[in-house]
Tab-separated table of C-alpha atoms in Angstrom:
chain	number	residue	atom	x	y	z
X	1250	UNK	CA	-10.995	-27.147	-7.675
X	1251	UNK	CA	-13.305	-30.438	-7.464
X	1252	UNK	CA	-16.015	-31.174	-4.914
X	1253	UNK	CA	-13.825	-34.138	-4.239
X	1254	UNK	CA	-11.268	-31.766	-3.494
X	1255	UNK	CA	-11.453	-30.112	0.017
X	1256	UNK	CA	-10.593	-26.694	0.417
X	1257	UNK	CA	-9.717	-27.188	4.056
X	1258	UNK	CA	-6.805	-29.237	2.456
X	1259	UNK	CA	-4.870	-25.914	1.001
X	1260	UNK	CA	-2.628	-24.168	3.273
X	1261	UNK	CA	-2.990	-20.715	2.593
X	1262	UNK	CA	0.467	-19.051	1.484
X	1263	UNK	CA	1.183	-15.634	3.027
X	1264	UNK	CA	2.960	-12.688	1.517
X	1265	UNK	CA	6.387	-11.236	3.227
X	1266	UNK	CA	7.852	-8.260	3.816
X	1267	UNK	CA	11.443	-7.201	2.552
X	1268	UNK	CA	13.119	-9.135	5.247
X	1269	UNK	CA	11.420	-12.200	4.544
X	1270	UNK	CA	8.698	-11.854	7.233
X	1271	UNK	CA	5.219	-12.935	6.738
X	1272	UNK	CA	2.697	-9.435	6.812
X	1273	UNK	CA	0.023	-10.924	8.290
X	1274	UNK	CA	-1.941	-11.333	5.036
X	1275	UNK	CA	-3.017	-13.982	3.057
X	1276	UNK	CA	-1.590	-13.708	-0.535
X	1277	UNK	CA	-4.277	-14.023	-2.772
X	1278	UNK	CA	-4.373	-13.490	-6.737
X	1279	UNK	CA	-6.644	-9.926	-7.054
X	1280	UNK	CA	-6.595	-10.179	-11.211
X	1281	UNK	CA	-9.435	-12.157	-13.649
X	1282	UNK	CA	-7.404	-15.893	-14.179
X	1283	UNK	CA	-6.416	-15.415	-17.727
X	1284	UNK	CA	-7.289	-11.815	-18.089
X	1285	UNK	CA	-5.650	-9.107	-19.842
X	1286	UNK	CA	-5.531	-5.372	-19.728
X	1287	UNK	CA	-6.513	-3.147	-22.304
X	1288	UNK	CA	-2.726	-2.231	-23.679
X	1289	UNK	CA	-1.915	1.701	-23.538
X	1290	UNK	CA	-0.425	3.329	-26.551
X	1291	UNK	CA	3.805	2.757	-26.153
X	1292	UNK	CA	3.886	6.272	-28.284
X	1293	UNK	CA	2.152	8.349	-25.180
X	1294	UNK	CA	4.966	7.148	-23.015
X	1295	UNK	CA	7.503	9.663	-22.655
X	1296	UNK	CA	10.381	8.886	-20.014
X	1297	UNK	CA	12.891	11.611	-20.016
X	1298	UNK	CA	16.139	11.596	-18.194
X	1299	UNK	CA	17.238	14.642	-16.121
X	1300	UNK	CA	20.413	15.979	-14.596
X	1301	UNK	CA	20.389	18.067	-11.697
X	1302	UNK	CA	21.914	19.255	-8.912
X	1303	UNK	CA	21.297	18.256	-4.978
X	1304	UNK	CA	21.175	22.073	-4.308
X	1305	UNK	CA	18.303	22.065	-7.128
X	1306	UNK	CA	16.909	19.532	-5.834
X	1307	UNK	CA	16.415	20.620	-2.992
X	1308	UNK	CA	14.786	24.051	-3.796
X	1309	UNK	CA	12.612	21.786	-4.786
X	1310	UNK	CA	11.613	19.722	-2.088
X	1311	UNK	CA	11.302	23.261	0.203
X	1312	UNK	CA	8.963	24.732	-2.614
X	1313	UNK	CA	6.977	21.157	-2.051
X	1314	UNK	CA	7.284	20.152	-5.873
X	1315	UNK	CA	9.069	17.397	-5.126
X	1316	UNK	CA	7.092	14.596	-3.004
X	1317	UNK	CA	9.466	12.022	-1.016
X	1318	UNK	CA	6.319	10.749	0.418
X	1319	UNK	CA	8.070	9.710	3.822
X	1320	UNK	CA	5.749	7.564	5.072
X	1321	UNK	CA	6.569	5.144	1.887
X	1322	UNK	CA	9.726	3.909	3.128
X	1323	UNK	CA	9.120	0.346	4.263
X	1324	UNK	CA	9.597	-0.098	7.841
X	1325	UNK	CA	11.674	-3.096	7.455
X	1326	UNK	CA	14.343	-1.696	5.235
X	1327	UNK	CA	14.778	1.960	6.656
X	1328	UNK	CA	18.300	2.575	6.177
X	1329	UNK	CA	20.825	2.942	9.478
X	1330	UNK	CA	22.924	5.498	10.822
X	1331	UNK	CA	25.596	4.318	9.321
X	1332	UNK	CA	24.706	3.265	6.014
X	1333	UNK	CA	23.263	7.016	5.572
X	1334	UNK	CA	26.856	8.141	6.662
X	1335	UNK	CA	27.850	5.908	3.878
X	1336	UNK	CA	25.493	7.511	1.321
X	1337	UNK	CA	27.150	10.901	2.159
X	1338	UNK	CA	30.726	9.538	2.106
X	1339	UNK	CA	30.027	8.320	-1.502
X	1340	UNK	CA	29.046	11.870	-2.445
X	1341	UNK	CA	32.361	13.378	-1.056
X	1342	UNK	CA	34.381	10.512	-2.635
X	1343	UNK	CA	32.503	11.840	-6.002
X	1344	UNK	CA	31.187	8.100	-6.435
X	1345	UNK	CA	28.064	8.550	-8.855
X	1346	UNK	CA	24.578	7.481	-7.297
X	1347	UNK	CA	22.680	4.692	-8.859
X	1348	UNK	CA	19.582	6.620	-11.387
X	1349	UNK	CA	16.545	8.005	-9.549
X	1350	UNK	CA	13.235	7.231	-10.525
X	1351	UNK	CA	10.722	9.997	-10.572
X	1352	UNK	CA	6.672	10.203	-12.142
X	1353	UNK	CA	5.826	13.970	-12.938
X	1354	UNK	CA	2.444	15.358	-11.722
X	1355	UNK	CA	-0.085	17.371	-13.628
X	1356	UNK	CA	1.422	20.585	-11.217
X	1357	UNK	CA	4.955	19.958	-12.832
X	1358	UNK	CA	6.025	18.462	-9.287
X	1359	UNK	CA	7.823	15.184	-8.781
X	1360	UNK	CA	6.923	12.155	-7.033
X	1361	UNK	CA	10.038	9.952	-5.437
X	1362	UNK	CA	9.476	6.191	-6.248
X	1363	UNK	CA	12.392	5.061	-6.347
X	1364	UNK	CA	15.280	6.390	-4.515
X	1365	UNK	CA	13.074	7.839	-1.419
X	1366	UNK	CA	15.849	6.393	1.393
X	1367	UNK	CA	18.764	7.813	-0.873
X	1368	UNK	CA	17.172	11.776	-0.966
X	1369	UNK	CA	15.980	10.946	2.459
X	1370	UNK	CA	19.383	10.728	3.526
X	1371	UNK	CA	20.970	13.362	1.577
X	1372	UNK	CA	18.709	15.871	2.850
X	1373	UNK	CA	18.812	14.726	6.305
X	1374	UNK	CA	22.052	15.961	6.301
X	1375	UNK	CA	21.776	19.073	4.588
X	1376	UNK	CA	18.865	20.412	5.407
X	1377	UNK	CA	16.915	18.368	8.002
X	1378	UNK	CA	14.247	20.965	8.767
X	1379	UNK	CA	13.072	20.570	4.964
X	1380	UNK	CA	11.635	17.265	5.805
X	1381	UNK	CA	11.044	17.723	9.473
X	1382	UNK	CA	14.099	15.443	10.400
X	1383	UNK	CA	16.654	14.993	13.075
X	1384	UNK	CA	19.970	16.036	11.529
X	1385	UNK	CA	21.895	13.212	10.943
X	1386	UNK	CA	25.692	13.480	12.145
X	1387	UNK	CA	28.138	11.239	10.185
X	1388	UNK	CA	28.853	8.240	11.513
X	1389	UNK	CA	30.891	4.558	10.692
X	1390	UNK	CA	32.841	6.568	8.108
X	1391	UNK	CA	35.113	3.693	6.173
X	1392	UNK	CA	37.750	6.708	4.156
X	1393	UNK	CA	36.786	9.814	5.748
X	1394	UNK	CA	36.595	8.423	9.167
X	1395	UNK	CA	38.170	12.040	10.406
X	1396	UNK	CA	34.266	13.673	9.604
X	1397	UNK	CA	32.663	10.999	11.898
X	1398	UNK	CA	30.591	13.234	13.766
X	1399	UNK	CA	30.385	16.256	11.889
X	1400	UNK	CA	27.159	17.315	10.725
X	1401	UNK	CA	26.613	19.700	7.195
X	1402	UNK	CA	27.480	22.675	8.938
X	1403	UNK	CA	30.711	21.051	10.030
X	1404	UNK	CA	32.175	20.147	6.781
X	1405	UNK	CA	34.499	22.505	5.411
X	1406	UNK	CA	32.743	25.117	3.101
X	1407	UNK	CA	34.362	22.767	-0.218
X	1408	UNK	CA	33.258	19.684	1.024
X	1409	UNK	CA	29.791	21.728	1.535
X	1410	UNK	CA	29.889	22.685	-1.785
X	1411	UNK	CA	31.110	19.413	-3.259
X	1412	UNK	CA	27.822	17.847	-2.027
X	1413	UNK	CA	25.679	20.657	-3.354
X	1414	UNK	CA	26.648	20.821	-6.665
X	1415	UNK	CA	26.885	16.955	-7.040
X	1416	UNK	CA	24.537	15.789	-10.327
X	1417	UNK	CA	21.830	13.323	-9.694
X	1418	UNK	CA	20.608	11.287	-12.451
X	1419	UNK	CA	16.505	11.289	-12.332
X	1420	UNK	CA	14.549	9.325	-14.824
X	1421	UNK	CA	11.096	11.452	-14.932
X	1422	UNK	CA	8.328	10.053	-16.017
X	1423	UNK	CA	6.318	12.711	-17.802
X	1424	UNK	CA	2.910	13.984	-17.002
X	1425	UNK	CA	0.791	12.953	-20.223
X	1426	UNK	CA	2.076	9.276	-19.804
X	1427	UNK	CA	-0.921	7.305	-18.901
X	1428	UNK	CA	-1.255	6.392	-15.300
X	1429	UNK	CA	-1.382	2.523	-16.039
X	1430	UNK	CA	1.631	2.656	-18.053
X	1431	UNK	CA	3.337	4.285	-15.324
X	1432	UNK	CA	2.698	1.507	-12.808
X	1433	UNK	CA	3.483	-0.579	-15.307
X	1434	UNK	CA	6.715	0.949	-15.538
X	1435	UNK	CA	7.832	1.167	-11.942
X	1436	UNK	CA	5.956	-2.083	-11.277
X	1437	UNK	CA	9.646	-3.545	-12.979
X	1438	UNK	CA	11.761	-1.357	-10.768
X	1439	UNK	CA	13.902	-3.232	-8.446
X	1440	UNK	CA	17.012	-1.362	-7.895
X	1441	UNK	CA	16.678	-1.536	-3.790
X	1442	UNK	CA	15.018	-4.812	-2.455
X	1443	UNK	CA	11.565	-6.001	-3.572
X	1444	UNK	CA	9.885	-4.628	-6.625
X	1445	UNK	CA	7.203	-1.807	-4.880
X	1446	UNK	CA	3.917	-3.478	-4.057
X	1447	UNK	CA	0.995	-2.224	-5.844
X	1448	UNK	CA	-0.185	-0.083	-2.565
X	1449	UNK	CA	3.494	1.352	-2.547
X	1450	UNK	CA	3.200	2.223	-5.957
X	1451	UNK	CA	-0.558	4.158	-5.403
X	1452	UNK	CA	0.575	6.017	-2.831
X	1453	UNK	CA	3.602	7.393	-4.520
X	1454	UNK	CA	1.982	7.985	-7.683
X	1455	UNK	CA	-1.920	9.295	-6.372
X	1456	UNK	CA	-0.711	12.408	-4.051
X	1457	UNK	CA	-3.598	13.611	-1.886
X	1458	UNK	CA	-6.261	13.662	0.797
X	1459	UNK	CA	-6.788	10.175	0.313
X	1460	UNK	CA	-3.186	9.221	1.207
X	1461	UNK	CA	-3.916	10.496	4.642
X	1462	UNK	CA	-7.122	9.061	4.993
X	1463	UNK	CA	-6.016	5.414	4.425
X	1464	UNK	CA	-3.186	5.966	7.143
X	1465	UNK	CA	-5.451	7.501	9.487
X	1466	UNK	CA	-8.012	4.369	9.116
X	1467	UNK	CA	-5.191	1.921	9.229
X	1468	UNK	CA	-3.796	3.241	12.184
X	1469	UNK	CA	-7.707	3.373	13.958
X	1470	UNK	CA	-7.926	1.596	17.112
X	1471	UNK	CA	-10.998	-0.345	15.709
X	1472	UNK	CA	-8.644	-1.822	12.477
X	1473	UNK	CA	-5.772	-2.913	15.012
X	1474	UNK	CA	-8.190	-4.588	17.413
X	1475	UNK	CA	-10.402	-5.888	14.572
X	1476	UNK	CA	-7.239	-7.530	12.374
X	1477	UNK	CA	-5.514	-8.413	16.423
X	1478	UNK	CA	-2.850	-6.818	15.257
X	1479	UNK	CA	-1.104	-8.936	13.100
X	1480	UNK	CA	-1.245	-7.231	9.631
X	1481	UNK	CA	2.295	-5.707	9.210
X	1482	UNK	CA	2.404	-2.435	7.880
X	1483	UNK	CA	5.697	-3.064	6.198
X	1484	UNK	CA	4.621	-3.070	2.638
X	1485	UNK	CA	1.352	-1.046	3.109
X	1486	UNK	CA	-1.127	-3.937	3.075
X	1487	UNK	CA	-2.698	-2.497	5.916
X	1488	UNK	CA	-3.525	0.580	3.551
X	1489	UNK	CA	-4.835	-1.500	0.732
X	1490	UNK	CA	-7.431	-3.864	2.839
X	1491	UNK	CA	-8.843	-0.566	3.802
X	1492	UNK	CA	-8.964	0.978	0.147
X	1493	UNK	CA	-11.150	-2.234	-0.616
X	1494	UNK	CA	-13.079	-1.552	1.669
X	1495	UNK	CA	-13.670	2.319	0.722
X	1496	UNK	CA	-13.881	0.811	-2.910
X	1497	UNK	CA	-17.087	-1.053	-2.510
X	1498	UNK	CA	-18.491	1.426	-0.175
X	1499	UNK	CA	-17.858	4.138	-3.174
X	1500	UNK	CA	-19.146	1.671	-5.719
X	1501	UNK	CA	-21.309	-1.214	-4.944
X	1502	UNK	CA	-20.646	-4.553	-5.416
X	1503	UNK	CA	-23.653	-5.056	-8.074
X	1504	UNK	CA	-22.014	-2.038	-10.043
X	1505	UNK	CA	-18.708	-3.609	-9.856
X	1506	UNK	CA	-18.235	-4.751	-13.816
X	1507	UNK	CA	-14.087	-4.091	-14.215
X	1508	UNK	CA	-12.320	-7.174	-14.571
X	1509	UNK	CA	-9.299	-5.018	-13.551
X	1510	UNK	CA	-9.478	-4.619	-10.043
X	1511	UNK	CA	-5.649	-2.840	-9.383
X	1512	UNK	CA	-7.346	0.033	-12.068
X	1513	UNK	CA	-10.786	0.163	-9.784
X	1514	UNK	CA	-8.883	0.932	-6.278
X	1515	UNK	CA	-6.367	3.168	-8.575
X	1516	UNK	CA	-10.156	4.988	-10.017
X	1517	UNK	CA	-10.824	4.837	-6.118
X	1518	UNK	CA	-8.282	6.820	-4.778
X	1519	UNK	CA	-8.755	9.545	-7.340
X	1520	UNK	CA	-12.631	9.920	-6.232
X	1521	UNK	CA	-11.720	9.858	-2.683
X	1522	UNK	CA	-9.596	12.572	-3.466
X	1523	UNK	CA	-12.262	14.498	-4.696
X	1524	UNK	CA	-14.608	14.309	-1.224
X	1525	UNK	CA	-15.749	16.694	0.641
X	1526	UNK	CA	-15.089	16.509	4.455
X	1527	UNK	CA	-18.409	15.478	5.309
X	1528	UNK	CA	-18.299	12.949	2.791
X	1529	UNK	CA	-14.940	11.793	4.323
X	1530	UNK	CA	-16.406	11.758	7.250
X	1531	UNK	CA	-19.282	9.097	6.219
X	1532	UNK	CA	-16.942	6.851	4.919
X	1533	UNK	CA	-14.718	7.029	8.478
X	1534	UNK	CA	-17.636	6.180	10.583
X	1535	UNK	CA	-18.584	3.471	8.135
X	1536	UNK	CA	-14.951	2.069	8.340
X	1537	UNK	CA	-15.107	1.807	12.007
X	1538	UNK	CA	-18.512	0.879	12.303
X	1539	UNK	CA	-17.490	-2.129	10.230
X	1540	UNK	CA	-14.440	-3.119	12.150
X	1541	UNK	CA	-16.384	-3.016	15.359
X	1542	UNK	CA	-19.499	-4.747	13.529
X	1543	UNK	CA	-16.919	-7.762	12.342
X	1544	UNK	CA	-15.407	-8.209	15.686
X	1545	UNK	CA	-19.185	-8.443	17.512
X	1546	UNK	CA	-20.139	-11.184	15.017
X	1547	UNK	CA	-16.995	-13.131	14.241
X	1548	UNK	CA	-14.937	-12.498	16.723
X	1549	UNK	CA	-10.811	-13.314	16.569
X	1550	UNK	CA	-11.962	-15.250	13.438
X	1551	UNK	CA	-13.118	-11.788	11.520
X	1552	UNK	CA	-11.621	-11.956	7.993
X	1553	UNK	CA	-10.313	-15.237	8.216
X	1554	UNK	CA	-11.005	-18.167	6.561
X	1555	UNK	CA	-12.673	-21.122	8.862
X	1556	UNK	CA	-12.321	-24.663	8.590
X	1557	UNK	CA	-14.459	-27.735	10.273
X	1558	UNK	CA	-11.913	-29.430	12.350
X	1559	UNK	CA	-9.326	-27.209	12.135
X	1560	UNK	CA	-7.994	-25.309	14.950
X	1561	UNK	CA	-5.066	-23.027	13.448
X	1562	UNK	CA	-5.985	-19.733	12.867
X	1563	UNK	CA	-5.220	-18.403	9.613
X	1564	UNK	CA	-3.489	-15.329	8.107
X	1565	UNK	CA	-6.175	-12.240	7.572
X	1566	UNK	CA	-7.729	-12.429	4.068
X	1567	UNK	CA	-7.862	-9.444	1.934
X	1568	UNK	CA	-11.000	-9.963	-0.071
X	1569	UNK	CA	-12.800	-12.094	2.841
X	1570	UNK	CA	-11.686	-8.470	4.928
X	1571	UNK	CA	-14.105	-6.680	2.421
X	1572	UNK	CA	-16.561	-8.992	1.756
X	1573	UNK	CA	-17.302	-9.313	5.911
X	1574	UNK	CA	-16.448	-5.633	6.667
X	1575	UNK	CA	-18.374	-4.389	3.956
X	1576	UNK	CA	-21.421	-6.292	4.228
X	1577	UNK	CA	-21.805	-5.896	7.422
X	1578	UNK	CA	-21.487	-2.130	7.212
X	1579	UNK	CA	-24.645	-1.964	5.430
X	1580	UNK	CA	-26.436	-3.813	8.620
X	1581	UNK	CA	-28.766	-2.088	10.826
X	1582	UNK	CA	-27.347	-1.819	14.850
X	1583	UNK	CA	-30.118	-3.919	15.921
X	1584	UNK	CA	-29.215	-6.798	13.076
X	1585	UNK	CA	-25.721	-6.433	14.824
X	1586	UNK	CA	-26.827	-6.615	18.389
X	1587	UNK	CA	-29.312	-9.574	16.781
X	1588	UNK	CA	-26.302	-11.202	15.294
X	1589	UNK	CA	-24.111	-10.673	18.070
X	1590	UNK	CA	-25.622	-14.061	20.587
X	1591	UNK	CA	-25.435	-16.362	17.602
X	1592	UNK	CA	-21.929	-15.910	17.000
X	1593	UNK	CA	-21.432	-19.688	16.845
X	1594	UNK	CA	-23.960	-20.307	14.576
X	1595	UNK	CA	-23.027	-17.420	12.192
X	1596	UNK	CA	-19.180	-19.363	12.481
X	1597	UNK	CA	-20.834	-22.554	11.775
X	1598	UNK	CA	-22.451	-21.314	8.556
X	1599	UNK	CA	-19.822	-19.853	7.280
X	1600	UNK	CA	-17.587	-23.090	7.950
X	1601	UNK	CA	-20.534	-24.934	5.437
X	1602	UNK	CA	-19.759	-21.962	2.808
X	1603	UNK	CA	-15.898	-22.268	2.874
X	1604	UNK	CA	-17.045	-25.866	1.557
X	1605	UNK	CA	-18.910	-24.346	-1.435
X	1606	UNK	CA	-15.654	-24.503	-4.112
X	1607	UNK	CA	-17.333	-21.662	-5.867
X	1608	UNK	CA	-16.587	-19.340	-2.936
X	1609	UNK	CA	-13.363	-20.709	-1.691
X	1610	UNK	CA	-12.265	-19.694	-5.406
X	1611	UNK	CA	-13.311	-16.401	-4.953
X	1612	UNK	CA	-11.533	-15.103	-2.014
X	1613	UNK	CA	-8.434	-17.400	-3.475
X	1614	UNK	CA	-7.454	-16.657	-6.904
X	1615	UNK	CA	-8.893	-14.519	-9.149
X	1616	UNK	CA	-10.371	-12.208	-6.658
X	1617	UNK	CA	-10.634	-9.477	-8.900
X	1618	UNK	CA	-12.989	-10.821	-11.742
X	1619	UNK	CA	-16.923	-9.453	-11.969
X	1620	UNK	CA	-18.356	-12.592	-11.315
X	1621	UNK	CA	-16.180	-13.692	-7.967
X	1622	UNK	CA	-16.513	-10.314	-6.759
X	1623	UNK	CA	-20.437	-11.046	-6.978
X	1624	UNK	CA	-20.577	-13.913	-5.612
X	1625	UNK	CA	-18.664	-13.674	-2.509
X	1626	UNK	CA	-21.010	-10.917	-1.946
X	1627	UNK	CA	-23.964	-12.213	-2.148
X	1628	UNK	CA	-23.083	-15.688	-0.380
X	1629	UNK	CA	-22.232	-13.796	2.288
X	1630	UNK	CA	-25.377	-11.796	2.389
X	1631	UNK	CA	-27.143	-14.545	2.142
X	1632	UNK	CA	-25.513	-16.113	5.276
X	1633	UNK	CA	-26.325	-13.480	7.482
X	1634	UNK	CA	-30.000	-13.220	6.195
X	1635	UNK	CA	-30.454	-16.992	6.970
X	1636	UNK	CA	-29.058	-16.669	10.402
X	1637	UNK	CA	-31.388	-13.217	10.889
X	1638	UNK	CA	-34.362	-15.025	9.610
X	1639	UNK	CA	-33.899	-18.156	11.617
């Protein structure tokens, strides 16, 4: 981009959720322009398929080695009633299920990436209380229409049995396969809607602590009134602006030297899983002393980008989201309360530095590179030091 060339003159694109609603977000391009990854080793990449039984599978799932991750399912494309009905119907027509993808853990467990809704369903039926689930009673049937309303228990013992002993087809993934490889791998999945995002794909591959932590942040009164609510959950995005956030809490911006930035909040979620409570703890009270921090000192406008004469208010950006949320995080109460009066002025600076090219570009494209990351940083401190100092 030129300095002849405005950045108030690009409309920012958004990204959508599976039904073709914008999330709230900003898409932005998180990856070095140009860059490449370092290439994993094809020959450590060992995908093996597996036949099994629902009735297997399900031992399973009660023994909790296999992970369906129910919070994963994208709001948006949660299956009905009736097309769950349907799911079952196929199984007592003995119509084979499309392949199962599954990534195996160091423990030997599974985790569910893709075919979540379909075992969702199946075990709603048979064994609700597995997954903490209404039981779901058949419903809509199209051949078996006389088993509308019948639940498991209902069905005849055959039909009971039919189910149980139908083989699944599960592609596993085996422990031992590097982790980027694996992402990799289910990054080219698309056997149900959109390919997984890559904050679907972390949380179904990175079981743990900080799983619940993410949700519990993104769910915070202080996020929803910070963002205004308008950043869909749908496709986890929610989860992810918070993970950057946690990121460059955990490591500094100055330390940040990956040009790889989907491997650093992949690194991230593996150290946050690693925390102690009262380490947790720091980082919680950091989040939402951030989120209240943003909306003192920008307002409606926090993590947004700001143009001089224009009045629209545009989608929530991710890395402008960290940038503001972590910088201010590492300013004192009284810089807050000093910040808070000047609001305007703070807005008015920061319109003059969305007409710097050099930091449009880096909350734009190529958010992800060493030398962006840096810079927003610093430009931003800077701002708030001028305005502090004035």
């Amino acid at each position: 981009m030129t300095q002849e060339e405005k950045p108030a003159a690009v409309e920012p694109r958004v990204e959508f959720d599976d039904s073709g609603r914008s999330t709230g977000i900003e898409l932005t391009e998180d990856t070095n322009n140009g860059g490449r990854t370092t290439p994993f080793d094809p020959n450590r990449i060992e995908v093996q398929p597996r036949n099994t039984t629902i009735s297997l599978l399900l031992q399973r799932l009660r023994r909790g080695a296999l992970d369906l991750a129910p919070d994963f399912q994208r709001q948006a494309g949660i299956w009905s009633e009736a097309n769950q009905s349907r799911l079952i119907e196929s199984l007592l027509l003995r119509i084979t299920l499309p392949t199962i993808y599954a990534a195996e853990n160091e423990d030997e467990s599974w985790a569910v990436i893709d075919g979540v809704q379909r075992l969702t369903a199946i075990t709603r039926f048979v064994d609700p209380e597995a997954i903490d689930a209404e039981p779901l009673r058949l419903s809509h049937l199209e051949y078996l229409a006389e088993y509308d309303g019948c639940t498991f228990e209902d069905l005849p013992g055959r039909l009971q049995t039919r189910i149980l002993e139908t083989e699944l087809v599960i592609l596993l993934i085996r422990r031992g396969t590097p982790e980027e490889a694996k992402f990799n791998i289910f990054a080219r999945i698309n056997t149900s809607g959109l390919p997984l995002s890559r904050q679907e794909l972390r949380h179904a591959l990175i079981p743990g602590q900080a799983r619940d932590l993410l949700a519990e942040l993104a769910a915070s009164d202080a996020f929803l009134t910070a963002t205004a609510h308008s950043v869909s959950p749908d496709r986890m995005a929610e989860r992810e602006m918070c993970l950057r956030f946690l990121a460059f809490k955990l490591t500094p911006p100055e330390q940040y030297t990956t040009q790889n930035f989907d491997d650093f909040l992949r690194t991230t979620m593996h150290r946050i899983n690693e925390l102690s409570e009262q380490e947790l703890e720091k980082l919680r009270d950091s989040f939402i002393y951030a989120m209240v921090a943003s909306v003192i000192v920008f307002g409606p406008d926090a993590f947004r980008k700001q143009f001089k004469n224009r009045t629209r208010r545009f989608p929530v950006n991710k890395a402008l989201f960290e940038v503001q949320a972590v910088t201010l995080s590492d300013l004192s109460a009284d810089k807050i309360v000093t910040l808070a009066p000047q609001r305007d002025v703070v807005s008015s600076n920061f319109m003059d530095l969305m007409d710097d090219p050099a930091f449009y570009d880096s909350i734009s494209s190529g958010t992800g590179a060493a030398a962006t990351v840096a810079y927003r940083f610093q430009s931003l401190k800077d701002l708030f030091q001028k305005v502090l100092d004035a």
